[in-house]
Amino acid sequence: MTQSESDDTRPSERDVALIVGGGPGISSSCAKLFAENGMRVGIAARNPDKLVLQKLEKTHSVRRYACDASEPAAVELLFQNVVRDLGAPTLLVHNIDGRVPGIFRKGITEADPGMALDTFRNSAFSAFLIGQQAARIMRENNADANGTRGTIIFTNASAALKGFPSSGAFAMACHAKSGLAESMARELMPQGIHVAVVPIDAAIGWTQEDGTRAHRLAGTTVDDNMADPDRIAETYLHLHRQHRSTWAFEVVLRPWLEKW
Amino acid sequence: MTQSESDDTRPSERDVALIVGGGPGISSSCAKLFAENGMRVGIAARNPDKLVLQKLEKTHSVRRYACDASEPAAVELLFQNVVRDLGAPTLLVHNIDGRVPGIFRKGITEADPGMALDTFRNSAFSAFLIGQQAARIMRENNADANGTRGTIIFTNASAALKGFPSSGAFAMACHAKSGLAESMARELMPQGIHVAVVPIDAAIGWTQEDGTRAHRLAGTTVDDNMADPDRIAETYLHLHRQHRSTWAFEVVLRPWLEKW
Amino acid sequence: MTQSESDDTRPSERDVALIVGGGPGISSSCAKLFAENGMRVGIAARNPDKLVLQKLEKTHSVRRYACDASEPAAVELLFQNVVRDLGAPTLLVHNIDGRVPGIFRKGITEADPGMALDTFRNSAFSAFLIGQQAARIMRENNADANGTRGTIIFTNASAALKGFPSSGAFAMACHAKSGLAESMARELMPQGIHVAVVPIDAAIGWTQEDGTRAHRLAGTTVDDNMADPDRIAETYLHLHRQHRSTWAFEVVLRPWLEKW
Amino acid sequence: MTQSESDDTRPSERDVALIVGGGPGISSSCAKLFAENGMRVGIAARNPDKLVLQKLEKTHSVRRYACDASEPAAVELLFQNVVRDLGAPTLLVHNIDGRVPGIFRKGITEADPGMALDTFRNSAFSAFLIGQQAARIMRENNADANGTRGTIIFTNASAALKGFPSSGAFAMACHAKSGLAESMARELMPQGIHVAVVPIDAAIGWTQEDGTRAHRLAGTTVDDNMADPDRIAETYLHLHRQHRSTWAFEVVLRPWLEKW
């Protein structure tokens, strides 16, 4: 056997991963990969009874939690329950898109203000609440073999990289999430907490019940021009395993055929 | 007389400028400069009875409006009143910092969620509301000599350029405002509306009653390491007068001695 | 007479402007505008006998200099001659694109290395040489009414903002020029020298002999989707006149219909 | 055994890695890690007889090549020799800093133009030459299990992210390298070649003969505020193993205690 990347990685069996936002894409892929690497895994979602999550519970012992992540009290309760059930989280993934459907592709003169505010609350504000609770817990963790007390990863979207036309509300939310992540990184990294943001500059596919890959955007076909969430999860795991001498903050992922 | 910059600028006397946010810094400097260049000027503030605004009414015929710019209905009413009193705005300045005092220099674990949300509402969300109403009106304006139907300028802060530690809530708000501005620029510029954002990467001074300059940050002295709002206003006027063949979107202003 | 932007600007008649790079676009527009505002103006070009430059000499008393700006000794001599003829420069514009024609739209596997190196020498390296001589002189200038000892403006291209495919050599040169400008800004601004870079994110038109506007790219028509160099020059003048309490470093200019 | 990250990675034993630039930091760490993962590895350096490289030959069968990477003919010959000895490269690392010592911390008015040009030639221009040869070969490779024909990774420095004062020449070179990488990424990614740039925003340590870590900057002590090249190499390997549905282009690495 050759020496390999994994020799010096942390003992994952002591890791506790909490994934906020629950769907068949990145969240499911992370839950599987983290569990397969020995972590105890929880997923929080508004509706934790989705079939995809029930299945993860059976196949990967993933614990399911109901939580509206835009509500301060609900987020506080979530972390109390996770600590009680699984232990203190060492890896947090915030994976909520948050767009209210009615805001999609609306010009600035048409977009509903209430929907714009809700999009922010669902996305950046929930990231603030989740990140706040995670930071409170992680700074009390012992450092692992890589010197890490905990890792906080925020998924983000193309709208964090560029303000597209007819997407003002989503641009606000995604830029806000990036700004929060950057502030938290500068604040928490010297305390041993690795904060990262991963903008996925592409549509994201997922694996359907029948094993084929599906596409997030209705009316598009499944081709190479979308990101595979199983591969996104691998980069999240790599980020978690980085030694604190070499932490990455922002990693943009995009498919080889994506225009940018 | 030599040919000069001003020969081909718009007839400012037909300009209507609305400044949202009213204090003794950028808002007052803009109000004065715009009025001195022949514009009709309105200022909206939560408290329009501040002495500095009363004085501007007397010296520069500036019209004062009471408005909580984070309330959709209040913003809609504001624009109805401005159109009735002054005519359709051709120049809008959104100049609200929006930080709730209690959020200032709070770490992510200490910051109050309600204050974080209020900071967003005061800042980026009010920019959304104000920008929406301005866009609805300006796209119906005739183009001026520079091909411009209207100019929308958002003041922003250093926190839009960088997420500083212990400033997560403000980073969210300022990044959100930048993302909104960029989306609006891409959407509205092809419709003849010039959208710009001006991050002031410095503390801002202002002129006091006695004519001396004061500094925004308590405990600091007045020196060259702060931005003079009278000069900031000049760049706003320059942006408004740019021909549509050469519009700038983002202009960061900082003093010569500022570290960056 | 109303108070206006120009009341507090510097006495331009003491200004000496040197424009490096000589063509019928930005350089000519700058030369005219600067002369019309009372400055003494010199233009340096590889071939100073171009008709457009001879005409500027007649109409605007612009002094012409022959100079290969990629040669250290030639640049040193140029500044000696300008100081002797016009006085110490207070405004420098570096306006050289520098692309060797044969490098245009060549993929990385096809691009000729010698041409790539020449493109760098013409563009970023000449900016280094010119900027070096300008800095040596300007730091000895007295500060003007705005606190400015001198202004150095580098024109740049879209390739400074984004590395386009099949444009690696030009991306190198334009990014290099931006990096140089940023380093010089941080170094020289505290010494009273304003350094700015202006990427023009568009094709640039110019005024032909018959008064019509022409387009820089062969085969395209003259429409609104190009930048008017007369308007670019106005922004350069505005940058030169900014007070040192509010200097802009980077200003990207693009037409209203440009995609970005 | 649990399913893990490595299950779906490429059969590294068919990989051929070429590392350009040879020292006891990143280059040595990459050579070891790549060899330990089954790759055939070559290192090119101006002086391939350094003890650290001779040792790598003995312990990890690393092949050594003499090459001045700023010379087109030398680079062409290098690739011919590597293909002959090891096979067509599938992983290229360009790891040359390139600074001429005499340019270090020189202000713009003091920096020697010849040294500035040499710094560019050593750094960005050699990246152009190396990248060109690698692209010519890799586009003919078969795609591996991740859909990758080859991976080209450019190491970069903090000066690529920010133009520091008294560092104009190095800012030019590092920005140029980033611009080149971005152009190559947009051009080559749709051809199945993964191009990435990794700015190391820190001083870099290395392992000395006696096993202790040393620091790149004289006069500083070995502490956590420097990047461990063994860990940098892990991120390079991760980049090489990313599936083409989720390629990262830029990954900035910095230690937890680094200010940014």
GROMACS .gro file of C-alpha atoms in nm, chain D residues 17-197:
model
  181
  797ALA     CA    1   0.343   1.433  -1.340
  798LEU     CA    2   0.585   1.705  -1.443
  799ILE     CA    3   0.684   1.966  -1.185
  800VAL     CA    4   0.862   2.274  -1.315
  801GLY     CA    5   1.070   2.451  -1.055
  802GLY     CA    6   1.263   2.250  -0.804
  803GLY     CA    7   1.313   2.331  -0.439
  804PRO     CA    8   1.258   2.188  -0.091
  805GLY     CA    9   0.906   2.335  -0.060
  806ILE     CA   10   0.602   2.275  -0.279
  807SER     CA   11   0.792   2.103  -0.561
  808SER     CA   12   0.946   1.842  -0.332
  809SER     CA   13   0.622   1.785  -0.145
  810CYS     CA   14   0.433   1.737  -0.472
  811ALA     CA   15   0.699   1.501  -0.607
  812LYS     CA   16   0.675   1.280  -0.301
  813LEU     CA   17   0.296   1.276  -0.276
  814PHE     CA   18   0.250   1.214  -0.648
  815ALA     CA   19   0.506   0.930  -0.647
  816GLU     CA   20   0.349   0.779  -0.337
  817ASN     CA   21   0.019   0.774  -0.524
  818GLY     CA   22   0.167   0.578  -0.809
  819MET     CA   23   0.256   0.846  -1.058
  820ARG     CA   24   0.574   0.864  -1.261
  821VAL     CA   25   0.725   1.201  -1.169
  822GLY     CA   26   0.972   1.438  -1.334
  823ILE     CA   27   1.111   1.763  -1.197
  824ALA     CA   28   1.266   2.035  -1.412
  825ALA     CA   29   1.496   2.295  -1.261
  826ARG     CA   30   1.773   2.530  -1.370
  827ASN     CA   31   2.000   2.331  -1.146
  828PRO     CA   32   1.878   1.971  -1.124
  829ASP     CA   33   2.178   1.867  -0.920
  830LYS     CA   34   2.057   2.021  -0.596
  831LEU     CA   35   2.085   1.772  -0.311
  832VAL     CA   36   1.712   1.783  -0.242
  833LEU     CA   37   1.644   1.667  -0.599
  834GLN     CA   38   1.913   1.401  -0.595
  835LYS     CA   39   1.755   1.266  -0.280
  836LEU     CA   40   1.408   1.261  -0.441
  837GLU     CA   41   1.556   1.058  -0.726
  838LYS     CA   42   1.677   0.796  -0.479
  839THR     CA   43   1.377   0.782  -0.247
  840HIS     CA   44   1.093   0.835  -0.496
  841SER     CA   45   1.242   0.757  -0.840
  842VAL     CA   46   1.187   1.115  -0.946
  843ARG     CA   47   1.349   1.194  -1.282
  844ARG     CA   48   1.550   1.518  -1.292
  845TYR     CA   49   1.570   1.756  -1.591
  846ALA     CA   50   1.779   2.066  -1.647
  847CYS     CA   51   1.573   2.346  -1.799
  848ASP     CA   52   1.567   2.723  -1.813
  849ALA     CA   53   1.188   2.753  -1.834
  850SER     CA   54   1.204   3.107  -1.971
  851GLU     CA   55   1.363   2.984  -2.296
  852PRO     CA   56   1.121   2.859  -2.565
  853ALA     CA   57   1.363   2.606  -2.714
  854ALA     CA   58   1.459   2.467  -2.375
  855VAL     CA   59   1.097   2.417  -2.282
  856GLU     CA   60   1.020   2.242  -2.608
  857LEU     CA   61   1.314   2.007  -2.552
  858LEU     CA   62   1.207   1.942  -2.193
  859PHE     CA   63   0.870   1.811  -2.302
  860GLN     CA   64   1.025   1.593  -2.573
  861ASN     CA   65   1.250   1.436  -2.313
  862VAL     CA   66   0.972   1.387  -2.059
  863VAL     CA   67   0.745   1.221  -2.315
  864ARG     CA   68   1.030   0.994  -2.419
  865ASP     CA   69   1.127   0.901  -2.062
  866LEU     CA   70   0.799   0.898  -1.871
  867GLY     CA   71   0.521   0.930  -2.125
  868ALA     CA   72   0.282   1.217  -2.199
  869PRO     CA   73   0.223   1.429  -1.887
  870THR     CA   74  -0.125   1.420  -1.735
  871LEU     CA   75  -0.043   1.653  -1.448
  872LEU     CA   76   0.170   1.964  -1.472
  873VAL     CA   77   0.270   2.190  -1.184
  874HIS     CA   78   0.432   2.526  -1.258
  875ASN     CA   79   0.596   2.626  -0.936
  876ILE     CA   80   0.835   2.911  -1.009
  877ASP     CA   81   0.836   3.229  -0.804
  878GLY     CA   82   1.075   3.402  -1.041
  879ARG     CA   83   1.168   3.708  -0.844
  880VAL     CA   84   1.514   3.839  -0.920
  881PRO     CA   85   1.659   3.901  -0.572
  882GLY     CA   86   1.759   4.259  -0.650
  883ILE     CA   87   1.397   4.356  -0.716
  884PHE     CA   88   1.278   4.259  -0.370
  885ARG     CA   89   1.105   4.543  -0.178
  886LYS     CA   90   1.218   4.807  -0.425
  887GLY     CA   91   0.996   5.109  -0.471
  888ILE     CA   92   0.882   5.202  -0.823
  889THR     CA   93   1.142   5.477  -0.849
  890GLU     CA   94   1.428   5.245  -0.743
  891ALA     CA   95   1.341   4.918  -0.919
  892ASP     CA   96   1.574   4.819  -1.201
  893PRO     CA   97   1.387   4.780  -1.533
  894GLY     CA   98   1.601   4.487  -1.645
  895MET     CA   99   1.527   4.302  -1.324
  896ALA     CA  100   1.156   4.374  -1.362
  897LEU     CA  101   1.163   4.224  -1.710
  898ASP     CA  102   1.359   3.920  -1.592
  899THR     CA  103   1.110   3.863  -1.311
  900PHE     CA  104   0.832   3.855  -1.569
  901ARG     CA  105   1.027   3.620  -1.793
  902ASN     CA  106   1.105   3.381  -1.508
  903SER     CA  107   0.751   3.377  -1.379
  904ALA     CA  108   0.461   3.448  -1.616
  905PHE     CA  109   0.644   3.400  -1.944
  906SER     CA  110   0.778   3.060  -1.837
  907ALA     CA  111   0.422   2.972  -1.733
  908PHE     CA  112   0.314   3.062  -2.085
  909LEU     CA  113   0.583   2.843  -2.243
  910ILE     CA  114   0.525   2.548  -2.011
  911GLY     CA  115   0.147   2.579  -2.038
  912GLN     CA  116   0.167   2.591  -2.416
  913GLN     CA  117   0.365   2.270  -2.442
  914ALA     CA  118   0.148   2.095  -2.185
  915ALA     CA  119  -0.170   2.196  -2.369
  916ARG     CA  120  -0.034   2.066  -2.699
  917ILE     CA  121   0.030   1.726  -2.546
  918MET     CA  122  -0.264   1.693  -2.309
  919ARG     CA  123  -0.533   1.762  -2.568
  920GLU     CA  124  -0.417   1.440  -2.737
  921ASN     CA  125  -0.442   1.236  -2.414
  922ASN     CA  126  -0.733   1.001  -2.356
  923ALA     CA  127  -0.973   1.117  -2.089
  924ASP     CA  128  -0.936   0.935  -1.756
  925ALA     CA  129  -1.219   0.808  -1.536
  926ASN     CA  130  -1.297   1.164  -1.429
  927GLY     CA  131  -1.317   1.287  -1.786
  928THR     CA  132  -0.985   1.467  -1.754
  929ARG     CA  133  -0.721   1.472  -2.029
  930GLY     CA  134  -0.476   1.655  -1.810
  931THR     CA  135  -0.441   1.903  -1.524
  932ILE     CA  136  -0.229   2.220  -1.529
  933ILE     CA  137  -0.172   2.388  -1.193
  934PHE     CA  138   0.003   2.721  -1.151
  935THR     CA  139   0.132   2.815  -0.807
  936ASN     CA  140   0.097   3.185  -0.742
  937ALA     CA  141   0.170   3.432  -0.463
  938SER     CA  142  -0.013   3.695  -0.256
  939ALA     CA  143   0.105   3.949  -0.513
  940ALA     CA  144  -0.146   3.793  -0.754
  941LEU     CA  145  -0.430   3.892  -0.522
  942LYS     CA  146  -0.316   4.242  -0.436
  943GLY     CA  147  -0.063   4.488  -0.570
  944PHE     CA  148   0.149   4.564  -0.265
  945PRO     CA  149   0.354   4.884  -0.236
  946SER     CA  150   0.722   4.854  -0.331
  947SER     CA  151   0.642   4.538  -0.522
  948GLY     CA  152   0.542   4.662  -0.866
  949ALA     CA  153   0.757   4.424  -1.067
  950PHE     CA  154   0.640   4.120  -0.878
  951ALA     CA  155   0.278   4.240  -0.892
  952MET     CA  156   0.313   4.260  -1.272
  953ALA     CA  157   0.449   3.905  -1.294
  954CYS     CA  158   0.196   3.747  -1.056
  955HIS     CA  159  -0.103   3.927  -1.203
  956ALA     CA  160   0.016   3.826  -1.549
  957LYS     CA  161   0.033   3.463  -1.442
  958SER     CA  162  -0.322   3.479  -1.307
  959GLY     CA  163  -0.452   3.638  -1.625
  960LEU     CA  164  -0.280   3.372  -1.834
  961ALA     CA  165  -0.425   3.094  -1.617
  962GLU     CA  166  -0.775   3.235  -1.645
  963SER     CA  167  -0.751   3.263  -2.023
  964MET     CA  168  -0.616   2.910  -2.047
  965ALA     CA  169  -0.891   2.779  -1.818
  966ARG     CA  170  -1.166   2.927  -2.034
  967GLU     CA  171  -0.998   2.795  -2.347
  968LEU     CA  172  -0.884   2.450  -2.237
  969MET     CA  173  -1.150   2.334  -1.992
  970PRO     CA  174  -1.400   2.268  -2.274
  971GLN     CA  175  -1.125   2.056  -2.431
  972GLY     CA  176  -1.101   1.841  -2.119
  973ILE     CA  177  -0.794   2.003  -1.964
  974HIS     CA  178  -0.832   2.125  -1.607
  975VAL     CA  179  -0.645   2.452  -1.547
  976ALA     CA  180  -0.611   2.584  -1.193
  977VAL     CA  181  -0.418   2.853  -1.011
   0.00000   0.00000   0.00000
